[in-house]
Every structure is written in structure tokens, then in C-alpha cells.
PDB file of N, CA and C in Angstrom:
ATOM      1  N   MET A  14      -8.720 -27.950   9.973  1.00 57.00           N
ATOM      2  CA  MET A  14     -10.065 -27.621  10.428  1.00 57.00           C
ATOM      3  C   MET A  14     -10.629 -26.525   9.539  1.00 57.00           C
ATOM      4  N   ASN A  15     -11.782 -26.747   8.988  1.00 69.00           N
ATOM      5  CA  ASN A  15     -12.447 -25.736   8.178  1.00 69.00           C
ATOM      6  C   ASN A  15     -13.341 -24.888   9.067  1.00 69.00           C
ATOM      7  N   LEU A  16     -13.294 -23.595   8.868  1.00 77.00           N
ATOM      8  CA  LEU A  16     -14.061 -22.667   9.692  1.00 77.00           C
ATOM      9  C   LEU A  16     -15.355 -22.295   8.985  1.00 77.00           C
ATOM     10  N   ASP A  17     -16.461 -22.359   9.706  1.00 82.00           N
ATOM     11  CA  ASP A  17     -17.711 -21.916   9.092  1.00 82.00           C
ATOM     12  C   ASP A  17     -17.750 -20.390   9.091  1.00 82.00           C
ATOM     13  N   ILE A  18     -18.719 -19.838   8.400  1.00 84.00           N
ATOM     14  CA  ILE A  18     -18.778 -18.383   8.209  1.00 84.00           C
ATOM     15  C   ILE A  18     -18.926 -17.631   9.538  1.00 84.00           C
ATOM     16  N   GLY A  19     -19.607 -18.211  10.500  1.00 88.00           N
ATOM     17  CA  GLY A  19     -19.760 -17.561  11.800  1.00 88.00           C
ATOM     18  C   GLY A  19     -18.434 -17.405  12.520  1.00 88.00           C
ATOM     19  N   VAL A  20     -17.618 -18.458  12.490  1.00 88.00           N
ATOM     20  CA  VAL A  20     -16.299 -18.407  13.130  1.00 88.00           C
ATOM     21  C   VAL A  20     -15.396 -17.436  12.385  1.00 88.00           C
ATOM     22  N   ARG A  21     -15.436 -17.471  11.044  1.00 85.00           N
ATOM     23  CA  ARG A  21     -14.623 -16.536  10.255  1.00 85.00           C
ATOM     24  C   ARG A  21     -14.992 -15.090  10.571  1.00 85.00           C
ATOM     25  N   ASN A  22     -16.284 -14.798  10.636  1.00 86.00           N
ATOM     26  CA  ASN A  22     -16.724 -13.437  10.951  1.00 86.00           C
ATOM     27  C   ASN A  22     -16.285 -13.027  12.347  1.00 86.00           C
ATOM     28  N   PHE A  23     -16.382 -13.935  13.302  1.00 90.00           N
ATOM     29  CA  PHE A  23     -15.956 -13.643  14.674  1.00 90.00           C
ATOM     30  C   PHE A  23     -14.461 -13.312  14.700  1.00 90.00           C
ATOM     31  N   LEU A  24     -13.667 -14.123  14.016  1.00 88.00           N
ATOM     32  CA  LEU A  24     -12.228 -13.876  13.988  1.00 88.00           C
ATOM     33  C   LEU A  24     -11.914 -12.535  13.329  1.00 88.00           C
ATOM     34  N   GLN A  25     -12.559 -12.264  12.203  1.00 84.00           N
ATOM     35  CA  GLN A  25     -12.316 -10.996  11.517  1.00 84.00           C
ATOM     36  C   GLN A  25     -12.737  -9.802  12.366  1.00 84.00           C
ATOM     37  N   ASP A  26     -13.838  -9.912  13.070  1.00 83.00           N
ATOM     38  CA  ASP A  26     -14.289  -8.827  13.943  1.00 83.00           C
ATOM     39  C   ASP A  26     -13.301  -8.567  15.064  1.00 83.00           C
ATOM     40  N   ASN A  27     -12.486  -9.559  15.388  1.00 83.00           N
ATOM     41  CA  ASN A  27     -11.489  -9.419  16.452  1.00 83.00           C
ATOM     42  C   ASN A  27     -10.075  -9.242  15.906  1.00 83.00           C
ATOM     43  N   GLY A  28      -9.977  -8.826  14.655  1.00 81.00           N
ATOM     44  CA  GLY A  28      -8.684  -8.454  14.078  1.00 81.00           C
ATOM     45  C   GLY A  28      -7.829  -9.608  13.612  1.00 81.00           C
ATOM     46  N   ILE A  29      -8.429 -10.772  13.359  1.00 86.00           N
ATOM     47  CA  ILE A  29      -7.672 -11.929  12.905  1.00 86.00           C
ATOM     48  C   ILE A  29      -8.150 -12.311  11.507  1.00 86.00           C
ATOM     49  N   ASN A  30      -7.216 -12.433  10.584  1.00 89.00           N
ATOM     50  CA  ASN A  30      -7.528 -12.895   9.232  1.00 89.00           C
ATOM     51  C   ASN A  30      -7.374 -14.414   9.219  1.00 89.00           C
ATOM     52  N   PRO A  31      -8.467 -15.156   9.224  1.00 89.00           N
ATOM     53  CA  PRO A  31      -8.346 -16.610   9.262  1.00 89.00           C
ATOM     54  C   PRO A  31      -7.793 -17.187   7.959  1.00 89.00           C
ATOM     55  N   ILE A  32      -7.112 -18.307   8.083  1.00 87.00           N
ATOM     56  CA  ILE A  32      -6.643 -19.054   6.925  1.00 87.00           C
ATOM     57  C   ILE A  32      -7.644 -20.179   6.711  1.00 87.00           C
ATOM     58  N   VAL A  33      -8.240 -20.201   5.516  1.00 84.00           N
ATOM     59  CA  VAL A  33      -9.352 -21.102   5.243  1.00 84.00           C
ATOM     60  C   VAL A  33      -9.024 -21.948   4.015  1.00 84.00           C
ATOM     61  N   LYS A  34      -9.435 -23.205   4.037  1.00 84.00           N
ATOM     62  CA  LYS A  34      -9.271 -24.086   2.883  1.00 84.00           C
ATOM     63  C   LYS A  34     -10.628 -24.269   2.215  1.00 84.00           C
ATOM     64  N   PHE A  35     -10.722 -23.781   0.977  1.00 82.00           N
ATOM     65  CA  PHE A  35     -11.925 -23.946   0.184  1.00 82.00           C
ATOM     66  C   PHE A  35     -11.713 -25.116  -0.780  1.00 82.00           C
ATOM     67  N   ILE A  36     -12.764 -25.805  -1.123  1.00 85.00           N
ATOM     68  CA  ILE A  36     -12.660 -26.994  -1.966  1.00 85.00           C
ATOM     69  C   ILE A  36     -12.088 -26.659  -3.343  1.00 85.00           C
ATOM     70  N   LYS A  37     -12.644 -25.663  -4.017  1.00 89.00           N
ATOM     71  CA  LYS A  37     -12.202 -25.338  -5.374  1.00 89.00           C
ATOM     72  C   LYS A  37     -11.007 -24.394  -5.404  1.00 89.00           C
ATOM     73  N   GLU A  38     -10.965 -23.426  -4.485  1.00 86.00           N
ATOM     74  CA  GLU A  38      -9.927 -22.394  -4.513  1.00 86.00           C
ATOM     75  C   GLU A  38      -8.658 -22.797  -3.784  1.00 86.00           C
ATOM     76  N   GLY A  39      -8.751 -23.719  -2.853  1.00 89.00           N
ATOM     77  CA  GLY A  39      -7.589 -24.108  -2.065  1.00 89.00           C
ATOM     78  C   GLY A  39      -7.472 -23.259  -0.806  1.00 89.00           C
ATOM     79  N   ILE A  40      -6.259 -23.149  -0.300  1.00 90.00           N
ATOM     80  CA  ILE A  40      -6.005 -22.419   0.950  1.00 90.00           C
ATOM     81  C   ILE A  40      -5.895 -20.927   0.655  1.00 90.00           C
ATOM     82  N   MET A  41      -6.630 -20.127   1.439  1.00 87.00           N
ATOM     83  CA  MET A  41      -6.651 -18.673   1.245  1.00 87.00           C
ATOM     84  C   MET A  41      -6.578 -17.954   2.584  1.00 87.00           C
ATOM     85  N   LEU A  42      -5.983 -16.779   2.563  1.00 86.00           N
ATOM     86  CA  LEU A  42      -6.081 -15.868   3.693  1.00 86.00           C
ATOM     87  C   LEU A  42      -7.413 -15.161   3.531  1.00 86.00           C
ATOM     88  N   TYR A  43      -8.321 -15.364   4.470  1.00 82.00           N
ATOM     89  CA  TYR A  43      -9.677 -14.846   4.347  1.00 82.00           C
ATOM     90  C   TYR A  43      -9.766 -13.530   5.096  1.00 82.00           C
ATOM     91  N   GLY A  44      -9.470 -12.453   4.414  1.00 85.00           N
ATOM     92  CA  GLY A  44      -9.495 -11.123   5.013  1.00 85.00           C
ATOM     93  C   GLY A  44      -8.252 -10.356   4.641  1.00 85.00           C
ATOM     94  N   GLN A  45      -8.264  -9.072   4.944  1.00 86.00           N
ATOM     95  CA  GLN A  45      -7.100  -8.256   4.614  1.00 86.00           C
ATOM     96  C   GLN A  45      -6.877  -7.131   5.621  1.00 86.00           C
ATOM     97  N   LYS A  46      -7.346  -7.307   6.833  1.00 85.00           N
ATOM     98  CA  LYS A  46      -7.179  -6.248   7.826  1.00 85.00           C
ATOM     99  C   LYS A  46      -5.813  -6.322   8.495  1.00 85.00           C
ATOM    100  N   THR A  47      -5.295  -5.146   8.847  1.00 84.00           N
ATOM    101  CA  THR A  47      -4.066  -5.054   9.624  1.00 84.00           C
ATOM    102  C   THR A  47      -4.458  -4.947  11.099  1.00 84.00           C
ATOM    103  N   LEU A  48      -3.487  -4.730  11.948  1.00 83.00           N
ATOM    104  CA  LEU A  48      -3.779  -4.586  13.376  1.00 83.00           C
ATOM    105  C   LEU A  48      -4.247  -3.180  13.748  1.00 83.00           C
ATOM    106  N   LEU A  49      -4.264  -2.258  12.785  1.00 82.00           N
ATOM    107  CA  LEU A  49      -4.761  -0.911  13.038  1.00 82.00           C
ATOM    108  C   LEU A  49      -6.248  -0.985  13.346  1.00 82.00           C
ATOM    109  N   ARG A  50      -6.646  -0.502  14.492  1.00 80.00           N
ATOM    110  CA  ARG A  50      -8.037  -0.642  14.939  1.00 80.00           C
ATOM    111  C   ARG A  50      -8.994   0.367  14.320  1.00 80.00           C
ATOM    112  N   SER A  51      -8.505   1.570  13.984  1.00 84.00           N
ATOM    113  CA  SER A  51      -9.407   2.560  13.409  1.00 84.00           C
ATOM    114  C   SER A  51      -9.830   2.115  12.008  1.00 84.00           C
ATOM    115  N   ASN A  52     -11.049   2.435  11.643  1.00 83.00           N
ATOM    116  CA  ASN A  52     -11.597   1.986  10.373  1.00 83.00           C
ATOM    117  C   ASN A  52     -11.294   2.996   9.271  1.00 83.00           C
ATOM    118  N   THR A  53     -10.104   2.873   8.690  1.00 85.00           N
ATOM    119  CA  THR A  53      -9.687   3.742   7.586  1.00 85.00           C
ATOM    120  C   THR A  53      -9.152   2.857   6.464  1.00 85.00           C
ATOM    121  N   ALA A  54      -8.785   3.486   5.368  1.00 80.00           N
ATOM    122  CA  ALA A  54      -8.184   2.726   4.266  1.00 80.00           C
ATOM    123  C   ALA A  54      -6.838   2.136   4.678  1.00 80.00           C
ATOM    124  N   LEU A  55      -6.213   2.715   5.697  1.00 86.00           N
ATOM    125  CA  LEU A  55      -4.901   2.240   6.124  1.00 86.00           C
ATOM    126  C   LEU A  55      -4.956   0.962   6.943  1.00 86.00           C
ATOM    127  N   ASN A  56      -6.151   0.473   7.266  1.00 86.00           N
ATOM    128  CA  ASN A  56      -6.211  -0.783   8.011  1.00 86.00           C
ATOM    129  C   ASN A  56      -6.396  -1.974   7.073  1.00 86.00           C
ATOM    130  N   ARG A  57      -6.031  -1.812   5.822  1.00 88.00           N
ATOM    131  CA  ARG A  57      -6.100  -2.885   4.831  1.00 88.00           C
ATOM    132  C   ARG A  57      -4.686  -3.232   4.355  1.00 88.00           C
ATOM    133  N   ILE A  58      -4.402  -4.515   4.263  1.00 88.00           N
ATOM    134  CA  ILE A  58      -3.080  -4.971   3.866  1.00 88.00           C
ATOM    135  C   ILE A  58      -2.714  -4.444   2.482  1.00 88.00           C
ATOM    136  N   SER A  59      -3.645  -4.480   1.550  1.00 89.00           N
ATOM    137  CA  SER A  59      -3.355  -4.039   0.182  1.00 89.00           C
ATOM    138  C   SER A  59      -2.955  -2.565   0.138  1.00 89.00           C
ATOM    139  N   THR A  60      -3.605  -1.738   0.949  1.00 91.00           N
ATOM    140  CA  THR A  60      -3.269  -0.316   0.996  1.00 91.00           C
ATOM    141  C   THR A  60      -1.877  -0.106   1.578  1.00 91.00           C
ATOM    142  N   ARG A  61      -1.563  -0.848   2.631  1.00 91.00           N
ATOM    143  CA  ARG A  61      -0.233  -0.724   3.240  1.00 91.00           C
ATOM    144  C   ARG A  61       0.854  -1.140   2.255  1.00 91.00           C
ATOM    145  N   PHE A  62       0.624  -2.245   1.512  1.00 92.00           N
ATOM    146  CA  PHE A  62       1.614  -2.666   0.515  1.00 92.00           C
ATOM    147  C   PHE A  62       1.785  -1.613  -0.570  1.00 92.00           C
ATOM    148  N   LEU A  63       0.693  -0.983  -0.980  1.00 94.00           N
ATOM    149  CA  LEU A  63       0.773   0.078  -1.976  1.00 94.00           C
ATOM    150  C   LEU A  63       1.616   1.243  -1.447  1.00 94.00           C
ATOM    151  N   LEU A  64       1.393   1.633  -0.201  1.00 94.00           N
ATOM    152  CA  LEU A  64       2.168   2.734   0.379  1.00 94.00           C
ATOM    153  C   LEU A  64       3.640   2.358   0.536  1.00 94.00           C
ATOM    154  N   PHE A  65       3.929   1.108   0.896  1.00 95.00           N
ATOM    155  CA  PHE A  65       5.327   0.663   0.967  1.00 95.00           C
ATOM    156  C   PHE A  65       5.984   0.744  -0.407  1.00 95.00           C
ATOM    157  N   ASP A  66       5.253   0.377  -1.438  1.00 95.00           N
ATOM    158  CA  ASP A  66       5.771   0.426  -2.801  1.00 95.00           C
ATOM    159  C   ASP A  66       6.078   1.868  -3.213  1.00 95.00           C
ATOM    160  N   ILE A  67       5.182   2.784  -2.906  1.00 96.00           N
ATOM    161  CA  ILE A  67       5.418   4.199  -3.218  1.00 96.00           C
ATOM    162  C   ILE A  67       6.597   4.733  -2.406  1.00 96.00           C
ATOM    163  N   GLU A  68       6.687   4.328  -1.159  1.00 96.00           N
ATOM    164  CA  GLU A  68       7.811   4.766  -0.317  1.00 96.00           C
ATOM    165  C   GLU A  68       9.141   4.298  -0.907  1.00 96.00           C
ATOM    166  N   ARG A  69       9.194   3.065  -1.385  1.00 96.00           N
ATOM    167  CA  ARG A  69      10.421   2.565  -2.014  1.00 96.00           C
ATOM    168  C   ARG A  69      10.768   3.384  -3.255  1.00 96.00           C
ATOM    169  N   ALA A  70       9.772   3.799  -4.020  1.00 95.00           N
ATOM    170  CA  ALA A  70      10.018   4.617  -5.206  1.00 95.00           C
ATOM    171  C   ALA A  70      10.581   5.981  -4.815  1.00 95.00           C
ATOM    172  N   VAL A  71      10.057   6.566  -3.741  1.00 95.00           N
ATOM    173  CA  VAL A  71      10.561   7.863  -3.267  1.00 95.00           C
ATOM    174  C   VAL A  71      12.006   7.718  -2.793  1.00 95.00           C
ATOM    175  N   ILE A  72      12.292   6.675  -2.047  1.00 96.00           N
ATOM    176  CA  ILE A  72      13.663   6.450  -1.561  1.00 96.00           C
ATOM    177  C   ILE A  72      14.614   6.265  -2.736  1.00 96.00           C
ATOM    178  N   SER A  73      14.204   5.489  -3.722  1.00 94.00           N
ATOM    179  CA  SER A  73      15.045   5.258  -4.893  1.00 94.00           C
ATOM    180  C   SER A  73      15.298   6.549  -5.672  1.00 94.00           C
ATOM    181  N   ALA A  74      14.257   7.344  -5.857  1.00 93.00           N
ATOM    182  CA  ALA A  74      14.396   8.595  -6.615  1.00 93.00           C
ATOM    183  C   ALA A  74      15.284   9.598  -5.889  1.00 93.00           C
ATOM    184  N   THR A  75      15.171   9.665  -4.582  1.00 93.00           N
ATOM    185  CA  THR A  75      15.959  10.656  -3.837  1.00 93.00           C
ATOM    186  C   THR A  75      17.378  10.170  -3.563  1.00 93.00           C
ATOM    187  N   ARG A  76      17.570   8.864  -3.498  1.00 95.00           N
ATOM    188  CA  ARG A  76      18.922   8.340  -3.272  1.00 95.00           C
ATOM    189  C   ARG A  76      19.843   8.682  -4.443  1.00 95.00           C
ATOM    190  N   GLN A  77      19.282   8.742  -5.632  1.00 90.00           N
ATOM    191  CA  GLN A  77      20.085   9.037  -6.826  1.00 90.00           C
ATOM    192  C   GLN A  77      20.626  10.464  -6.834  1.00 90.00           C
ATOM    193  N   VAL A  78      19.982  11.369  -6.107  1.00 93.00           N
ATOM    194  CA  VAL A  78      20.367  12.787  -6.160  1.00 93.00           C
ATOM    195  C   VAL A  78      20.782  13.320  -4.790  1.00 93.00           C
ATOM    196  N   ILE A  79      21.123  12.438  -3.879  1.00 92.00           N
ATOM    197  CA  ILE A  79      21.366  12.862  -2.499  1.00 92.00           C
ATOM    198  C   ILE A  79      22.505  13.881  -2.383  1.00 92.00           C
ATOM    199  N   PHE A  80      23.506  13.808  -3.252  1.00 95.00           N
ATOM    200  CA  PHE A  80      24.626  14.737  -3.160  1.00 95.00           C
ATOM    201  C   PHE A  80      24.581  15.824  -4.231  1.00 95.00           C
ATOM    202  N   ASP A  81      23.469  15.879  -4.974  1.00 94.00           N
ATOM    203  CA  ASP A  81      23.308  16.928  -5.979  1.00 94.00           C
ATOM    204  C   ASP A  81      22.896  18.233  -5.298  1.00 94.00           C
ATOM    205  N   PRO A  82      23.105  19.371  -5.976  1.00 93.00           N
ATOM    206  CA  PRO A  82      22.673  20.648  -5.407  1.00 93.00           C
ATOM    207  C   PRO A  82      21.152  20.654  -5.175  1.00 93.00           C
ATOM    208  N   ASN A  83      20.744  21.303  -4.127  1.00 90.00           N
ATOM    209  CA  ASN A  83      19.322  21.413  -3.806  1.00 90.00           C
ATOM    210  C   ASN A  83      18.749  22.599  -4.581  1.00 90.00           C
ATOM    211  N   ASP A  84      18.422  22.347  -5.849  1.00 91.00           N
ATOM    212  CA  ASP A  84      17.912  23.416  -6.705  1.00 91.00           C
ATOM    213  C   ASP A  84      16.761  22.888  -7.563  1.00 91.00           C
ATOM    214  N   SER A  85      16.236  23.740  -8.419  1.00 91.00           N
ATOM    215  CA  SER A  85      15.072  23.367  -9.216  1.00 91.00           C
ATOM    216  C   SER A  85      15.381  22.235 -10.202  1.00 91.00           C
ATOM    217  N   ALA A  86      16.628  22.144 -10.680  1.00 93.00           N
ATOM    218  CA  ALA A  86      16.987  21.053 -11.591  1.00 93.00           C
ATOM    219  C   ALA A  86      16.893  19.706 -10.879  1.00 93.00           C
ATOM    220  N   THR A  87      17.346  19.653  -9.646  1.00 93.00           N
ATOM    221  CA  THR A  87      17.244  18.422  -8.856  1.00 93.00           C
ATOM    222  C   THR A  87      15.782  18.108  -8.559  1.00 93.00           C
ATOM    223  N   ASP A  88      15.000  19.135  -8.246  1.00 94.00           N
ATOM    224  CA  ASP A  88      13.569  18.933  -7.998  1.00 94.00           C
ATOM    225  C   ASP A  88      12.886  18.327  -9.223  1.00 94.00           C
ATOM    226  N   ARG A  89      13.216  18.839 -10.404  1.00 93.00           N
ATOM    227  CA  ARG A  89      12.632  18.312 -11.640  1.00 93.00           C
ATOM    228  C   ARG A  89      13.064  16.870 -11.885  1.00 93.00           C
ATOM    229  N   GLU A  90      14.307  16.556 -11.560  1.00 94.00           N
ATOM    230  CA  GLU A  90      14.805  15.191 -11.745  1.00 94.00           C
ATOM    231  C   GLU A  90      14.064  14.207 -10.831  1.00 94.00           C
ATOM    232  N   ILE A  91      13.837  14.595  -9.591  1.00 95.00           N
ATOM    233  CA  ILE A  91      13.081  13.743  -8.662  1.00 95.00           C
ATOM    234  C   ILE A  91      11.655  13.571  -9.161  1.00 95.00           C
ATOM    235  N   ALA A  92      11.039  14.673  -9.568  1.00 95.00           N
ATOM    236  CA  ALA A  92       9.659  14.605 -10.069  1.00 95.00           C
ATOM    237  C   ALA A  92       9.559  13.708 -11.301  1.00 95.00           C
ATOM    238  N   SER A  93      10.520  13.822 -12.202  1.00 95.00           N
ATOM    239  CA  SER A  93      10.472  12.996 -13.405  1.00 95.00           C
ATOM    240  C   SER A  93      10.705  11.524 -13.089  1.00 95.00           C
ATOM    241  N   SER A  94      11.393  11.227 -11.994  1.00 95.00           N
ATOM    242  CA  SER A  94      11.571   9.830 -11.569  1.00 95.00           C
ATOM    243  C   SER A  94      10.309   9.280 -10.916  1.00 95.00           C
ATOM    244  N   LEU A  95       9.605  10.122 -10.171  1.00 96.00           N
ATOM    245  CA  LEU A  95       8.430   9.659  -9.419  1.00 96.00           C
ATOM    246  C   LEU A  95       7.147   9.646 -10.239  1.00 96.00           C
ATOM    247  N   LYS A  96       7.029  10.555 -11.184  1.00 96.00           N
ATOM    248  CA  LYS A  96       5.771  10.674 -11.938  1.00 96.00           C
ATOM    249  C   LYS A  96       5.347   9.378 -12.631  1.00 96.00           C
ATOM    250  N   PRO A  97       6.243   8.656 -13.317  1.00 96.00           N
ATOM    251  CA  PRO A  97       5.798   7.401 -13.948  1.00 96.00           C
ATOM    252  C   PRO A  97       5.259   6.386 -12.941  1.00 96.00           C
ATOM    253  N   LYS A  98       5.874   6.302 -11.770  1.00 96.00           N
ATOM    254  CA  LYS A  98       5.401   5.370 -10.749  1.00 96.00           C
ATOM    255  C   LYS A  98       4.011   5.769 -10.274  1.00 96.00           C
ATOM    256  N   LEU A  99       3.817   7.052  -9.969  1.00 97.00           N
ATOM    257  CA  LEU A  99       2.522   7.516  -9.482  1.00 97.00           C
ATOM    258  C   LEU A  99       1.456   7.423 -10.575  1.00 97.00           C
ATOM    259  N   ASP A 100       1.840   7.679 -11.824  1.00 97.00           N
ATOM    260  CA  ASP A 100       0.890   7.511 -12.938  1.00 97.00           C
ATOM    261  C   ASP A 100       0.458   6.053 -13.060  1.00 97.00           C
ATOM    262  N   SER A 101       1.397   5.144 -12.860  1.00 96.00           N
ATOM    263  CA  SER A 101       1.094   3.711 -12.930  1.00 96.00           C
ATOM    264  C   SER A 101       0.135   3.294 -11.817  1.00 96.00           C
ATOM    265  N   VAL A 102       0.374   3.806 -10.608  1.00 95.00           N
ATOM    266  CA  VAL A 102      -0.521   3.503  -9.487  1.00 95.00           C
ATOM    267  C   VAL A 102      -1.912   4.066  -9.767  1.00 95.00           C
ATOM    268  N   GLN A 103      -1.966   5.272 -10.315  1.00 96.00           N
ATOM    269  CA  GLN A 103      -3.258   5.877 -10.649  1.00 96.00           C
ATOM    270  C   GLN A 103      -3.966   5.086 -11.751  1.00 96.00           C
ATOM    271  N   ALA A 104      -3.231   4.650 -12.759  1.00 97.00           N
ATOM    272  CA  ALA A 104      -3.829   3.869 -13.839  1.00 97.00           C
ATOM    273  C   ALA A 104      -4.374   2.537 -13.322  1.00 97.00           C
ATOM    274  N   GLY A 105      -3.720   1.985 -12.296  1.00 94.00           N
ATOM    275  CA  GLY A 105      -4.189   0.746 -11.686  1.00 94.00           C
ATOM    276  C   GLY A 105      -5.254   0.958 -10.628  1.00 94.00           C
ATOM    277  N   ARG A 106      -5.767   2.187 -10.524  1.00 94.00           N
ATOM    278  CA  ARG A 106      -6.835   2.581  -9.594  1.00 94.00           C
ATOM    279  C   ARG A 106      -6.410   2.539  -8.128  1.00 94.00           C
ATOM    280  N   GLY A 107      -5.096   2.652  -7.892  1.00 92.00           N
ATOM    281  CA  GLY A 107      -4.611   2.740  -6.516  1.00 92.00           C
ATOM    282  C   GLY A 107      -4.741   4.151  -5.975  1.00 92.00           C
ATOM    283  N   LEU A 108      -4.796   5.123  -6.857  1.00 92.00           N
ATOM    284  CA  LEU A 108      -5.011   6.529  -6.511  1.00 92.00           C
ATOM    285  C   LEU A 108      -6.054   7.097  -7.452  1.00 92.00           C
ATOM    286  N   SER A 109      -6.930   7.939  -6.936  1.00 93.00           N
ATOM    287  CA  SER A 109      -7.861   8.604  -7.839  1.00 93.00           C
ATOM    288  C   SER A 109      -7.213   9.846  -8.435  1.00 93.00           C
ATOM    289  N   ASP A 110      -6.337  10.485  -7.667  1.00 95.00           N
ATOM    290  CA  ASP A 110      -5.634  11.674  -8.129  1.00 95.00           C
ATOM    291  C   ASP A 110      -4.454  11.897  -7.203  1.00 95.00           C
ATOM    292  N   TYR A 111      -3.484  12.654  -7.652  1.00 94.00           N
ATOM    293  CA  TYR A 111      -2.358  12.994  -6.790  1.00 94.00           C
ATOM    294  C   TYR A 111      -1.786  14.333  -7.224  1.00 94.00           C
ATOM    295  N   LEU A 112      -1.068  14.950  -6.312  1.00 95.00           N
ATOM    296  CA  LEU A 112      -0.376  16.208  -6.580  1.00 95.00           C
ATOM    297  C   LEU A 112       1.032  16.049  -6.066  1.00 95.00           C
ATOM    298  N   LEU A 113       1.985  16.104  -6.936  1.00 93.00           N
ATOM    299  CA  LEU A 113       3.390  15.939  -6.592  1.00 93.00           C
ATOM    300  C   LEU A 113       4.023  17.321  -6.449  1.00 93.00           C
ATOM    301  N   ILE A 114       4.416  17.668  -5.234  1.00 92.00           N
ATOM    302  CA  ILE A 114       5.019  18.970  -4.967  1.00 92.00           C
ATOM    303  C   ILE A 114       6.416  18.740  -4.431  1.00 92.00           C
ATOM    304  N   ILE A 115       7.407  19.242  -5.141  1.00 90.00           N
ATOM    305  CA  ILE A 115       8.802  19.163  -4.698  1.00 90.00           C
ATOM    306  C   ILE A 115       9.349  20.581  -4.799  1.00 90.00           C
ATOM    307  N   ASP A 116       9.529  21.215  -3.646  1.00 82.00           N
ATOM    308  CA  ASP A 116      10.024  22.589  -3.633  1.00 82.00           C
ATOM    309  C   ASP A 116      10.767  22.861  -2.326  1.00 82.00           C
ATOM    310  N   ASP A 117      10.977  24.127  -1.994  1.00 75.00           N
ATOM    311  CA  ASP A 117      11.775  24.512  -0.826  1.00 75.00           C
ATOM    312  C   ASP A 117      11.019  24.409   0.502  1.00 75.00           C
ATOM    313  N   THR A 118       9.711  24.180   0.461  1.00 72.00           N
ATOM    314  CA  THR A 118       8.940  24.245   1.689  1.00 72.00           C
ATOM    315  C   THR A 118       9.057  23.018   2.555  1.00 72.00           C
TER     316      THR A 118
END
């Protein structure tokens, strides 16, 4: 069943991303909202995937040094592991700017 624009808009307004078949494009997920009701950047699937990706990078960087001394050398090692990932996200326009702080606080 193909959904007209009115039905698609109704579904999207009620938190449902309809699956639509277009003649030239084929089958598509029409929308990108999550179940988060507040209207923020976090209610978009693409933003959530980006945050999951960054979270995996943080876990990977910290897992490598979990038993190392908690000192400035370890902090620098974590920062040097995370900076390329965050620079890549920024270059891809996923972040406009970021500040990486790794210290005792």
C-alpha cells in the first residue's frame, strides 16, 4: 500500500516513520524521528547513531588504558586516541566544534 503525503504526515506527527515505496527510488524509511517526544537534535536517528559511534570510540580508547596509572601521560594517550575520531566527525559536519577535556575533575 502506498501512502499519500497526508497519511505520511499524520504518521510522522504521531512518532511513526512510515515505510514508503517510491517509483524511482524504491522502498525508503520516510522520516528519521526517534521515540523521544521533545523536539531536540536528539530525537533524530542520525544524531543518535552519531552519538553511539562517538561512545564506541570513547569505550575503545579507555579500554586500552584501563589498568594504566591515572596520570597525565594516560590522559594524553586517551586524548590522542579520541582526537582523530572527533576531528573526523567535525570534518563531516557532525559537530561544529568540540572541547576535549581529560583531567582529574
